[in-house]
Amino acid sequence: MSEHARRVLLTGAGTGIAALAAVSLADAGHTVFASMRDPQGRNQPKAEALREAAKGAPGSLEVVELDVLSEESAQGAVDQITHRAGGLDVVVHNAAHLLVGVTEAFRPEEVLRAFDVNAVGALRVNRAVLPVMRRQEAGLLLWVGSGTTRAIPPFLGPYSAAKAAFDASADSTAWDVAAYGIETTVLMPGVFTQGTAHFANAAFPSDTERTAAYEKIAPFLASMGEDTERLMVDGVSADPQIVADEIVRIVNLPVGTRPRRSVADGSDYGAEIVNGAAEELRLRLARRMGVTRLLNRI
């Protein structure tokens, strides 16, 4: 491994952005551990596709089993990686599951499951990863968030709420770990309706009677995909590869120069507008509390 190569773990790498990023990181010369559930069973075709796509890359790509719903699984994956690679430089928190529908129609247990996958899963991984990074006094937590936490779109209520919790966890954890040389970047993709399995594998509310009661908005729910396409900007790529490319760019940056937040967007979503104000508030809070030394860049 070259001195510029990093050891990178990605969660939820079976499809979509993390699958693209895993191959792109290997192409950039990094040592990549692409994780997914059951790579030797039902997800074996996805694992094989990743290995095939990374053949001949300057770096390497290894598929590891990791279920973000299991702390034991997360710890086992990190132990395996650190044993093989001698440490871990970057974790890309990407595992997520989309939910689409009328908010009231989701049963409480479905919403709790959304929070478990989309927010608590990252905590399980961090509990395995952060002891390694603290010992190294170096590392990068790269959280793949969502622009939907900045401007809440229709019919994504439980998903947006869970991703907002994920985002808040990233900000909170950043205060904890900065003194140990661990950096934080929150990458906020815009809306991508094609090129990932996000919408194709979306979960819908099981209480169909509650959904049917919202007959006044049924036409808008039915045309959601078509309506979302209007966010795409002419001349701007709607290919999720732009998110993978931004992950590679951030990982490649020298320590101390990585952005606190970044946006990779093929639409006119506008998360940058809110991000600018949020960063000003973060800096103001740090100054008033006297904790500016805990910021990533001082």
Short mmCIF file of C-alpha atoms in Angstrom, two decimals:
data_model
loop_
_atom_site.label_atom_id
_atom_site.label_comp_id
_atom_site.label_asym_id
_atom_site.label_seq_id
_atom_site.Cartn_x
_atom_site.Cartn_y
_atom_site.Cartn_z
CA MET A 1 0.00 0.00 0.00
CA SER A 2 1.40 3.40 -0.96
CA GLU A 3 1.84 6.14 1.62
CA HIS A 4 -1.14 8.00 0.14
CA ALA A 5 -3.47 5.00 0.10
CA ARG A 6 -6.09 4.78 2.81
CA ARG A 7 -7.82 1.82 4.38
CA VAL A 8 -11.51 2.44 3.83
CA LEU A 9 -14.62 0.70 5.15
CA LEU A 10 -17.95 1.40 3.43
CA THR A 11 -21.29 0.27 4.82
CA GLY A 12 -24.22 -0.66 2.61
CA ALA A 13 -21.96 -1.31 -0.37
CA GLY A 14 -24.15 -3.88 -2.07
CA THR A 15 -25.82 -1.33 -4.31
CA GLY A 16 -25.99 2.32 -5.22
CA ILE A 17 -23.62 5.04 -4.11
CA ALA A 18 -21.42 2.92 -1.86
CA ALA A 19 -20.98 0.25 -4.55
CA LEU A 20 -19.91 2.92 -7.02
CA ALA A 21 -17.65 4.53 -4.42
CA ALA A 22 -16.02 1.23 -3.46
CA VAL A 23 -14.89 0.59 -7.02
CA SER A 24 -13.88 4.22 -7.54
CA LEU A 25 -11.78 4.19 -4.34
CA ALA A 26 -10.02 1.00 -5.46
CA ASP A 27 -9.39 2.66 -8.83
CA ALA A 28 -7.84 5.57 -6.92
CA GLY A 29 -5.39 3.19 -5.22
CA HIS A 30 -7.02 2.72 -1.84
CA THR A 31 -7.50 -0.48 0.18
CA VAL A 32 -11.26 -0.90 0.22
CA PHE A 33 -13.45 -3.03 2.43
CA ALA A 34 -16.94 -3.01 0.94
CA SER A 35 -19.43 -4.32 3.46
CA MET A 36 -22.89 -5.79 3.07
CA ARG A 37 -25.15 -8.35 4.66
CA ASP A 38 -24.75 -12.03 3.74
CA PRO A 39 -22.15 -11.68 0.95
CA GLN A 40 -21.78 -15.45 0.71
CA GLY A 41 -25.52 -16.07 0.51
CA ARG A 42 -28.29 -13.99 -1.00
CA ASN A 43 -25.96 -11.07 -1.75
CA GLN A 44 -23.24 -13.19 -3.34
CA PRO A 45 -24.01 -11.84 -6.86
CA LYS A 46 -23.50 -8.29 -5.58
CA ALA A 47 -20.24 -9.25 -3.91
CA GLU A 48 -18.97 -10.94 -7.05
CA ALA A 49 -19.98 -7.94 -9.18
CA LEU A 50 -17.94 -5.63 -6.94
CA ARG A 51 -14.88 -7.85 -7.06
CA GLU A 52 -15.14 -8.12 -10.83
CA ALA A 53 -15.53 -4.36 -11.27
CA ALA A 54 -12.39 -3.73 -9.21
CA LYS A 55 -10.21 -6.26 -10.99
CA GLY A 56 -6.99 -4.67 -12.16
CA ALA A 57 -7.47 -1.57 -10.01
CA PRO A 58 -4.32 0.01 -8.54
CA GLY A 59 -5.83 -0.50 -5.09
CA SER A 60 -7.73 -3.47 -3.75
CA LEU A 61 -11.33 -4.34 -2.91
CA GLU A 62 -12.39 -6.95 -0.41
CA VAL A 63 -16.00 -7.70 0.49
CA VAL A 64 -16.74 -8.15 4.20
CA GLU A 65 -19.93 -9.07 5.99
CA LEU A 66 -21.44 -6.31 8.13
CA ASP A 67 -25.02 -5.84 9.25
CA VAL A 68 -25.49 -2.38 10.79
CA LEU A 69 -28.40 -3.77 12.82
CA SER A 70 -25.97 -5.97 14.77
CA GLU A 71 -23.26 -4.61 17.05
CA GLU A 72 -21.63 -8.05 17.06
CA SER A 73 -21.51 -8.02 13.26
CA ALA A 74 -20.00 -4.53 13.19
CA GLN A 75 -17.33 -5.47 15.73
CA GLY A 76 -16.51 -8.67 13.87
CA ALA A 77 -16.08 -6.83 10.58
CA VAL A 78 -13.80 -4.18 12.10
CA ASP A 79 -11.73 -6.81 13.90
CA GLN A 80 -11.30 -8.65 10.60
CA ILE A 81 -10.29 -5.47 8.77
CA THR A 82 -7.80 -4.26 11.37
CA HIS A 83 -6.24 -7.72 11.55
CA ARG A 84 -5.75 -7.83 7.79
CA ALA A 85 -4.88 -4.18 7.17
CA GLY A 86 -3.27 -3.16 10.46
CA GLY A 87 -5.71 -0.32 11.05
CA LEU A 88 -8.49 1.72 9.52
CA ASP A 89 -8.31 5.25 8.12
CA VAL A 90 -11.78 6.02 6.78
CA VAL A 91 -15.32 4.87 7.45
CA VAL A 92 -18.02 5.80 4.95
CA HIS A 93 -21.37 5.60 6.72
CA ASN A 94 -23.71 4.91 3.82
CA ALA A 95 -26.13 2.13 4.84
CA ALA A 96 -29.70 3.41 4.57
CA HIS A 97 -33.20 2.40 3.56
CA LEU A 98 -35.72 4.67 1.85
CA LEU A 99 -39.33 4.89 3.02
CA VAL A 100 -42.01 6.47 0.84
CA GLY A 101 -45.60 7.25 1.74
CA VAL A 102 -48.05 9.15 3.91
CA THR A 103 -46.43 9.62 7.32
CA GLU A 104 -49.51 8.65 9.34
CA ALA A 105 -49.79 5.37 7.44
CA PHE A 106 -46.47 4.08 8.76
CA ARG A 107 -46.88 2.01 11.88
CA PRO A 108 -44.64 3.00 14.83
CA GLU A 109 -42.56 -0.17 14.52
CA GLU A 110 -41.85 0.68 10.87
CA VAL A 111 -40.59 4.13 11.84
CA LEU A 112 -38.47 2.67 14.65
CA ARG A 113 -36.94 0.29 12.12
CA ALA A 114 -36.14 3.25 9.86
CA PHE A 115 -34.29 4.98 12.71
CA ASP A 116 -32.50 1.76 13.56
CA VAL A 117 -31.15 1.31 10.04
CA ASN A 118 -30.61 4.94 9.04
CA ALA A 119 -29.31 6.39 12.32
CA VAL A 120 -28.50 3.85 15.03
CA GLY A 121 -26.65 1.64 12.55
CA ALA A 122 -23.88 4.23 12.28
CA LEU A 123 -23.53 4.26 16.06
CA ARG A 124 -23.01 0.49 16.10
CA VAL A 125 -20.28 0.83 13.50
CA ASN A 126 -18.67 3.74 15.34
CA ARG A 127 -18.56 1.76 18.58
CA ALA A 128 -16.35 -0.73 16.74
CA VAL A 129 -14.35 1.79 14.72
CA LEU A 130 -13.63 4.66 17.10
CA PRO A 131 -11.43 2.73 19.56
CA VAL A 132 -9.18 1.91 16.60
CA MET A 133 -9.08 5.50 15.37
CA ARG A 134 -8.51 6.91 18.86
CA ARG A 135 -5.49 4.66 19.29
CA GLN A 136 -4.20 5.83 15.91
CA GLU A 137 -5.10 9.45 16.76
CA ALA A 138 -6.20 9.74 13.14
CA GLY A 139 -9.14 8.90 10.93
CA LEU A 140 -12.07 10.20 8.92
CA LEU A 141 -15.76 9.61 9.51
CA LEU A 142 -17.50 10.34 6.22
CA TRP A 143 -21.26 10.40 6.73
CA VAL A 144 -23.42 10.10 3.59
CA GLY A 145 -26.43 12.14 4.64
CA SER A 146 -29.23 13.56 2.56
CA GLY A 147 -30.36 16.88 1.20
CA THR A 148 -33.84 15.88 2.39
CA THR A 149 -32.79 16.87 5.92
CA ARG A 150 -32.42 20.48 4.78
CA ALA A 151 -35.68 20.87 2.83
CA ILE A 152 -38.23 18.19 3.65
CA PRO A 153 -39.93 16.91 0.48
CA PRO A 154 -43.39 15.33 0.37
CA PHE A 155 -43.94 11.68 1.27
CA LEU A 156 -40.50 10.97 2.78
CA GLY A 157 -41.40 11.69 6.41
CA PRO A 158 -39.89 8.75 8.34
CA TYR A 159 -36.87 8.64 6.02
CA SER A 160 -36.13 12.36 6.33
CA ALA A 161 -36.62 12.21 10.10
CA ALA A 162 -34.22 9.27 10.44
CA LYS A 163 -31.62 10.90 8.19
CA ALA A 164 -31.95 14.09 10.25
CA ALA A 165 -31.12 12.03 13.33
CA PHE A 166 -28.16 10.55 11.43
CA ASP A 167 -27.01 14.08 10.55
CA ALA A 168 -27.33 15.25 14.16
CA SER A 169 -25.33 12.21 15.30
CA ALA A 170 -22.58 13.17 12.86
CA ASP A 171 -22.41 16.71 14.22
CA SER A 172 -22.48 15.54 17.83
CA THR A 173 -19.87 12.83 17.33
CA ALA A 174 -17.60 15.35 15.61
CA TRP A 175 -17.27 17.30 18.87
CA ASP A 176 -16.31 14.09 20.71
CA VAL A 177 -13.60 12.87 18.36
CA ALA A 178 -11.86 15.96 16.98
CA ALA A 179 -9.38 16.09 19.88
CA TYR A 180 -8.19 12.62 18.85
CA GLY A 181 -7.31 13.71 15.32
CA ILE A 182 -10.47 12.18 13.84
CA GLU A 183 -12.07 14.31 11.14
CA THR A 184 -15.73 14.51 10.18
CA THR A 185 -17.29 15.24 6.81
CA VAL A 186 -21.01 15.09 6.11
CA LEU A 187 -21.66 14.54 2.41
CA MET A 188 -25.17 15.46 1.34
CA PRO A 189 -26.34 13.96 -1.96
CA GLY A 190 -29.25 15.53 -3.75
CA VAL A 191 -32.11 13.51 -5.19
CA PHE A 192 -31.19 10.63 -7.50
CA THR A 193 -34.11 8.73 -8.96
CA GLN A 194 -31.98 6.58 -11.26
CA GLY A 195 -28.71 4.68 -10.99
CA THR A 196 -29.33 3.38 -7.47
CA ALA A 197 -31.71 0.87 -5.90
CA HIS A 198 -32.87 3.48 -3.39
CA PHE A 199 -36.31 4.09 -4.92
CA ALA A 200 -36.63 0.60 -6.37
CA ASN A 201 -36.19 -0.97 -2.92
CA ALA A 202 -38.16 1.64 -0.99
CA ALA A 203 -40.48 0.54 1.81
CA PHE A 204 -44.11 1.67 1.84
CA PRO A 205 -46.45 1.97 4.84
CA SER A 206 -48.26 -1.20 5.76
CA ASP A 207 -51.43 0.57 6.95
CA THR A 208 -53.08 0.81 3.55
CA GLU A 209 -56.37 1.99 5.04
CA ARG A 210 -54.66 5.11 6.39
CA THR A 211 -53.09 5.73 3.00
CA ALA A 212 -56.48 5.38 1.30
CA ALA A 213 -57.95 7.96 3.68
CA TYR A 214 -55.68 10.59 2.06
CA GLU A 215 -57.55 10.55 -1.23
CA LYS A 216 -57.08 14.31 -1.72
CA ILE A 217 -53.33 13.88 -2.15
CA ALA A 218 -53.40 10.49 -3.89
CA PRO A 219 -52.61 11.99 -7.34
CA PHE A 220 -49.50 13.68 -5.97
CA LEU A 221 -48.34 10.47 -4.28
CA ALA A 222 -48.87 8.56 -7.55
CA SER A 223 -46.83 11.06 -9.55
CA MET A 224 -44.02 11.46 -7.02
CA GLY A 225 -41.33 10.01 -9.30
CA GLU A 226 -42.33 12.20 -12.21
CA ASP A 227 -42.56 15.26 -9.98
CA THR A 228 -39.13 14.57 -8.48
CA GLU A 229 -37.57 14.48 -11.93
CA ARG A 230 -38.38 18.20 -12.23
CA LEU A 231 -35.66 18.89 -9.70
CA MET A 232 -33.01 17.83 -12.20
CA VAL A 233 -31.07 20.70 -13.72
CA ASP A 234 -30.34 20.75 -17.44
CA GLY A 235 -26.66 20.22 -18.07
CA VAL A 236 -25.97 18.78 -14.61
CA SER A 237 -25.33 15.05 -14.24
CA ALA A 238 -28.08 13.07 -12.54
CA ASP A 239 -25.74 10.07 -12.38
CA PRO A 240 -24.98 9.04 -8.75
CA GLN A 241 -21.38 8.50 -9.84
CA ILE A 242 -20.92 12.19 -9.00
CA VAL A 243 -21.47 11.27 -5.34
CA ALA A 244 -18.93 8.46 -5.56
CA ASP A 245 -16.46 10.87 -7.17
CA GLU A 246 -16.96 13.33 -4.33
CA ILE A 247 -16.31 10.58 -1.79
CA VAL A 248 -13.02 9.80 -3.55
CA ARG A 249 -12.10 13.50 -3.65
CA ILE A 250 -12.70 13.92 0.08
CA VAL A 251 -10.80 10.75 1.00
CA ASN A 252 -7.87 11.88 -1.17
CA LEU A 253 -7.59 15.30 0.47
CA PRO A 254 -4.73 15.83 2.93
CA VAL A 255 -5.55 15.62 6.62
CA GLY A 256 -6.75 18.97 7.90
CA THR A 257 -8.12 20.17 4.56
CA ARG A 258 -11.32 18.16 4.30
CA PRO A 259 -14.59 20.08 4.26
CA ARG A 260 -16.96 19.88 7.19
CA ARG A 261 -19.86 19.48 4.75
CA SER A 262 -20.08 18.84 1.05
CA VAL A 263 -22.91 18.52 -1.46
CA ALA A 264 -23.05 16.26 -4.52
CA ASP A 265 -26.22 17.13 -6.34
CA GLY A 266 -27.66 16.52 -9.78
CA SER A 267 -30.74 18.55 -8.89
CA ASP A 268 -31.57 22.07 -7.84
CA TYR A 269 -32.14 20.97 -4.26
CA GLY A 270 -30.25 23.79 -2.58
CA ALA A 271 -28.82 22.16 0.56
CA GLU A 272 -25.83 24.53 0.29
CA ILE A 273 -28.05 27.44 1.32
CA VAL A 274 -28.91 25.90 4.68
CA ASN A 275 -25.43 24.44 5.15
CA GLY A 276 -23.87 27.91 5.04
CA ALA A 277 -26.13 29.18 7.80
CA ALA A 278 -25.66 26.02 9.87
CA GLU A 279 -21.87 26.35 9.70
CA GLU A 280 -22.05 29.94 10.89
CA LEU A 281 -24.14 28.81 13.86
CA ARG A 282 -21.69 26.00 14.62
CA LEU A 283 -18.78 28.42 14.69
CA ARG A 284 -20.76 30.86 16.81
CA LEU A 285 -21.65 28.12 19.29
CA ALA A 286 -18.01 27.02 19.55
CA ARG A 287 -16.84 30.58 20.22
CA ARG A 288 -19.49 31.27 22.85
CA MET A 289 -18.80 27.97 24.65
CA GLY A 290 -15.04 28.43 24.42
CA VAL A 291 -14.54 25.12 22.61
CA THR A 292 -13.16 26.34 19.28
CA ARG A 293 -10.24 23.91 19.66
CA LEU A 294 -12.71 21.06 19.14
CA LEU A 295 -13.53 22.25 15.64
CA ASN A 296 -12.06 20.30 12.73
CA ARG A 297 -10.22 23.34 11.41
CA ILE A 298 -8.73 25.84 13.86
#
